[in-house]
mmCIF file of C-alpha atoms in Angstrom:
data_model
loop_
_atom_site.group_PDB
_atom_site.id
_atom_site.type_symbol
_atom_site.label_atom_id
_atom_site.label_comp_id
_atom_site.label_asym_id
_atom_site.label_seq_id
_atom_site.Cartn_x
_atom_site.Cartn_y
_atom_site.Cartn_z
ATOM 1 C CA UNK A 269 20.855 9.579 -2.887
ATOM 2 C CA UNK A 270 18.091 10.157 -0.406
ATOM 3 C CA UNK A 271 14.885 12.176 -0.263
ATOM 4 C CA UNK A 272 14.142 14.972 2.191
ATOM 5 C CA UNK A 273 10.843 16.819 2.374
ATOM 6 C CA UNK A 274 10.432 20.130 4.201
ATOM 7 C CA UNK A 275 8.058 23.060 4.441
ATOM 8 C CA UNK A 276 8.988 25.882 2.103
ATOM 9 C CA UNK A 277 7.307 29.069 0.966
ATOM 10 C CA UNK A 278 5.370 28.555 -2.279
ATOM 11 C CA UNK A 279 7.186 31.544 -3.791
ATOM 12 C CA UNK A 280 10.784 30.518 -3.030
ATOM 13 C CA UNK A 281 12.892 30.080 -6.179
ATOM 14 C CA UNK A 282 12.783 26.261 -6.003
ATOM 15 C CA UNK A 283 9.068 26.124 -5.161
ATOM 16 C CA UNK A 284 8.252 28.601 -7.937
ATOM 17 C CA UNK A 285 10.189 26.523 -10.475
ATOM 18 C CA UNK A 286 8.403 23.347 -9.328
ATOM 19 C CA UNK A 287 4.994 25.033 -9.552
ATOM 20 C CA UNK A 288 5.863 26.261 -13.070
ATOM 21 C CA UNK A 289 6.892 22.720 -14.093
ATOM 22 C CA UNK A 290 3.663 21.363 -12.573
ATOM 23 C CA UNK A 291 1.525 23.756 -14.627
ATOM 24 C CA UNK A 292 3.587 23.043 -17.735
ATOM 25 C CA UNK A 293 2.949 19.303 -17.411
ATOM 26 C CA UNK A 294 -0.754 19.450 -16.552
ATOM 27 C CA UNK A 295 -1.483 22.056 -19.237
ATOM 28 C CA UNK A 296 0.536 20.159 -21.857
ATOM 29 C CA UNK A 297 -1.319 16.957 -21.092
ATOM 30 C CA UNK A 298 -4.667 18.741 -21.119
ATOM 31 C CA UNK A 299 -4.024 20.423 -24.482
ATOM 32 C CA UNK A 300 -2.192 17.346 -25.848
ATOM 33 C CA UNK A 301 0.644 19.554 -27.025
ATOM 34 C CA UNK A 302 3.404 21.579 -25.342
ATOM 35 C CA UNK A 303 1.909 24.364 -23.235
ATOM 36 C CA UNK A 304 2.811 27.897 -24.210
ATOM 37 C CA UNK A 305 4.531 30.264 -21.820
ATOM 38 C CA UNK A 306 1.294 32.274 -21.768
ATOM 39 C CA UNK A 307 -0.787 29.226 -20.778
ATOM 40 C CA UNK A 308 1.624 28.420 -17.964
ATOM 41 C CA UNK A 309 1.597 32.029 -16.772
ATOM 42 C CA UNK A 310 -2.224 32.013 -16.848
ATOM 43 C CA UNK A 311 -2.236 28.858 -14.710
ATOM 44 C CA UNK A 312 0.061 30.467 -12.166
ATOM 45 C CA UNK A 313 -1.778 33.816 -12.067
ATOM 46 C CA UNK A 314 -4.189 34.073 -9.165
ATOM 47 C CA UNK A 315 -4.069 30.299 -8.652
ATOM 48 C CA UNK A 316 -4.694 30.528 -4.918
ATOM 49 C CA UNK A 317 -1.098 29.726 -3.974
ATOM 50 C CA UNK A 318 -1.273 32.504 -1.379
ATOM 51 C CA UNK A 319 -3.400 30.070 0.681
ATOM 52 C CA UNK A 320 -0.434 27.684 0.955
ATOM 53 C CA UNK A 321 0.923 29.430 4.056
ATOM 54 C CA UNK A 322 -0.213 29.295 7.693
ATOM 55 C CA UNK A 323 -2.912 29.639 8.889
ATOM 56 C CA UNK A 324 -4.674 28.587 5.649
ATOM 57 C CA UNK A 325 -2.246 25.941 4.482
ATOM 58 C CA UNK A 326 1.270 24.803 3.851
ATOM 59 C CA UNK A 327 3.596 23.985 0.972
ATOM 60 C CA UNK A 328 6.300 21.321 0.982
ATOM 61 C CA UNK A 329 9.234 20.724 -1.330
ATOM 62 C CA UNK A 330 10.956 17.382 -1.770
ATOM 63 C CA UNK A 331 14.616 17.192 -2.611
ATOM 64 C CA UNK A 332 16.449 14.210 -4.022
ATOM 65 C CA UNK A 333 19.958 14.785 -2.800
ATOM 66 C CA UNK A 334 20.227 18.539 -3.147
ATOM 67 C CA UNK A 335 17.938 18.859 -6.192
ATOM 68 C CA UNK A 336 14.392 20.232 -5.811
ATOM 69 C CA UNK A 337 12.357 17.392 -7.275
ATOM 70 C CA UNK A 338 8.780 17.493 -5.960
ATOM 71 C CA UNK A 339 6.157 19.611 -4.271
ATOM 72 C CA UNK A 340 2.682 19.494 -2.754
ATOM 73 C CA UNK A 341 0.318 21.852 -1.022
ATOM 74 C CA UNK A 342 -2.268 21.684 1.740
ATOM 75 C CA UNK A 343 -5.217 24.086 1.731
ATOM 76 C CA UNK A 344 -7.623 24.530 4.630
ATOM 77 C CA UNK A 345 -10.794 25.926 3.115
ATOM 78 C CA UNK A 346 -14.011 27.007 4.774
ATOM 79 C CA UNK A 347 -16.088 25.409 2.041
ATOM 80 C CA UNK A 348 -14.385 22.077 2.746
ATOM 81 C CA UNK A 349 -15.800 22.115 6.282
ATOM 82 C CA UNK A 350 -14.242 21.702 9.690
ATOM 83 C CA UNK A 351 -11.664 18.957 9.850
ATOM 84 C CA UNK A 352 -11.331 18.742 6.065
ATOM 85 C CA UNK A 353 -8.549 20.049 3.837
ATOM 86 C CA UNK A 354 -7.479 19.703 0.242
ATOM 87 C CA UNK A 355 -4.283 18.290 -1.201
ATOM 88 C CA UNK A 356 -3.129 20.286 -4.206
ATOM 89 C CA UNK A 357 -0.260 20.837 -6.642
ATOM 90 C CA UNK A 358 1.192 17.380 -6.084
ATOM 91 C CA UNK A 359 4.083 17.058 -8.499
ATOM 92 C CA UNK A 360 7.183 14.924 -8.874
ATOM 93 C CA UNK A 361 9.488 15.847 -11.726
ATOM 94 C CA UNK A 362 9.522 12.988 -14.270
ATOM 95 C CA UNK A 363 13.218 12.203 -13.759
ATOM 96 C CA UNK A 364 12.518 11.433 -10.084
ATOM 97 C CA UNK A 365 9.352 9.361 -10.429
ATOM 98 C CA UNK A 366 9.588 5.822 -9.137
ATOM 99 C CA UNK A 367 12.233 6.686 -6.513
ATOM 100 C CA UNK A 368 9.875 6.826 -3.505
ATOM 101 C CA UNK A 369 9.601 10.595 -3.291
ATOM 102 C CA UNK A 370 5.865 10.749 -3.982
ATOM 103 C CA UNK A 371 4.996 8.711 -0.907
ATOM 104 C CA UNK A 372 7.271 10.837 1.286
ATOM 105 C CA UNK A 373 5.660 13.959 -0.132
ATOM 106 C CA UNK A 374 2.155 12.708 0.726
ATOM 107 C CA UNK A 375 3.304 11.677 4.220
ATOM 108 C CA UNK A 376 4.668 15.184 4.856
ATOM 109 C CA UNK A 377 1.415 16.834 3.784
ATOM 110 C CA UNK A 378 -0.617 14.373 5.867
ATOM 111 C CA UNK A 379 1.553 15.156 8.913
ATOM 112 C CA UNK A 380 0.984 18.878 8.355
ATOM 113 C CA UNK A 381 -2.754 18.255 7.989
ATOM 114 C CA UNK A 382 -2.873 16.373 11.305
ATOM 115 C CA UNK A 383 -1.151 19.340 12.983
ATOM 116 C CA UNK A 384 -4.121 21.448 11.799
ATOM 117 C CA UNK A 385 -6.542 18.822 13.226
ATOM 118 C CA UNK A 386 -7.586 17.745 9.748
ATOM 119 C CA UNK A 387 -9.380 14.414 9.745
ATOM 120 C CA UNK A 388 -10.189 14.146 6.018
ATOM 121 C CA UNK A 389 -7.817 15.032 3.212
ATOM 122 C CA UNK A 390 -9.332 15.196 -0.266
ATOM 123 C CA UNK A 391 -8.309 16.128 -3.796
ATOM 124 C CA UNK A 392 -9.468 16.186 -7.364
ATOM 125 C CA UNK A 393 -7.552 15.141 -10.442
ATOM 126 C CA UNK A 394 -8.021 14.322 -14.105
ATOM 127 C CA UNK A 395 -8.279 11.033 -15.958
ATOM 128 C CA UNK A 396 -5.050 11.669 -17.890
ATOM 129 C CA UNK A 397 -2.951 12.128 -14.742
ATOM 130 C CA UNK A 398 -2.501 8.380 -14.375
ATOM 131 C CA UNK A 399 0.704 8.522 -12.329
ATOM 132 C CA UNK A 400 -0.953 10.783 -9.772
ATOM 133 C CA UNK A 401 -4.002 8.543 -9.496
ATOM 134 C CA UNK A 402 -1.734 5.534 -8.974
ATOM 135 C CA UNK A 403 0.220 7.367 -6.278
ATOM 136 C CA UNK A 404 -2.948 8.302 -4.386
ATOM 137 C CA UNK A 405 -4.387 4.782 -4.556
ATOM 138 C CA UNK A 406 -1.073 3.258 -3.414
ATOM 139 C CA UNK A 407 -1.063 5.504 -0.349
ATOM 140 C CA UNK A 408 -4.598 4.904 0.887
ATOM 141 C CA UNK A 409 -6.644 7.494 -0.960
ATOM 142 C CA UNK A 410 -9.950 6.113 -2.166
ATOM 143 C CA UNK A 411 -12.039 7.328 -5.043
ATOM 144 C CA UNK A 412 -15.143 9.198 -3.816
ATOM 145 C CA UNK A 413 -18.127 10.962 -5.394
ATOM 146 C CA UNK A 414 -17.509 14.506 -6.612
ATOM 147 C CA UNK A 415 -17.321 16.955 -3.714
ATOM 148 C CA UNK A 416 -17.572 20.050 -5.911
ATOM 149 C CA UNK A 417 -18.911 20.783 -9.340
ATOM 150 C CA UNK A 418 -17.225 19.124 -12.273
ATOM 151 C CA UNK A 419 -14.849 21.274 -14.287
ATOM 152 C CA UNK A 420 -12.655 20.313 -17.248
ATOM 153 C CA UNK A 421 -9.808 20.028 -14.734
ATOM 154 C CA UNK A 422 -11.593 17.776 -12.208
ATOM 155 C CA UNK A 423 -12.764 14.371 -13.382
ATOM 156 C CA UNK A 424 -11.883 12.131 -10.421
ATOM 157 C CA UNK A 425 -12.086 12.780 -6.685
ATOM 158 C CA UNK A 426 -10.150 11.070 -3.893
ATOM 159 C CA UNK A 427 -10.140 11.250 -0.099
ATOM 160 C CA UNK A 428 -8.241 9.754 2.814
ATOM 161 C CA UNK A 429 -9.205 9.690 6.466
ATOM 162 C CA UNK A 430 -6.255 10.595 8.642
#
């Protein structure tokens, strides 16, 4: 099987299911127990996903064979400054981790960022999201000082010059 990564609307059926799985995993890890349907719905409500479309961003979905298996978003924000964007909602379903899809996902978002003239791509993550931190480090993201105020959901910050 091979990976393909392509732009897709954040609200397509596959993208919506991936975003739901993403929130389920990050909420479950945060609470150290299975997330409730209500907690997942709260995470998805008004989460800023509407920015993941041109001209403010983009959303990509990775497929392993024909199965939707990963996703990531790019957000161009005014507060980030000219030439800077944020990587968000990076998720690879557990069954597909270790198959090379994460790197392809990051490459697709970086290509999209370059098309928007982004020179610095940054993100925040949590200490417990070890797989994500490993993925970022493996693909050239370096840990940087906090670029926004600390929240319970942001404990580590990374950036990559494109």
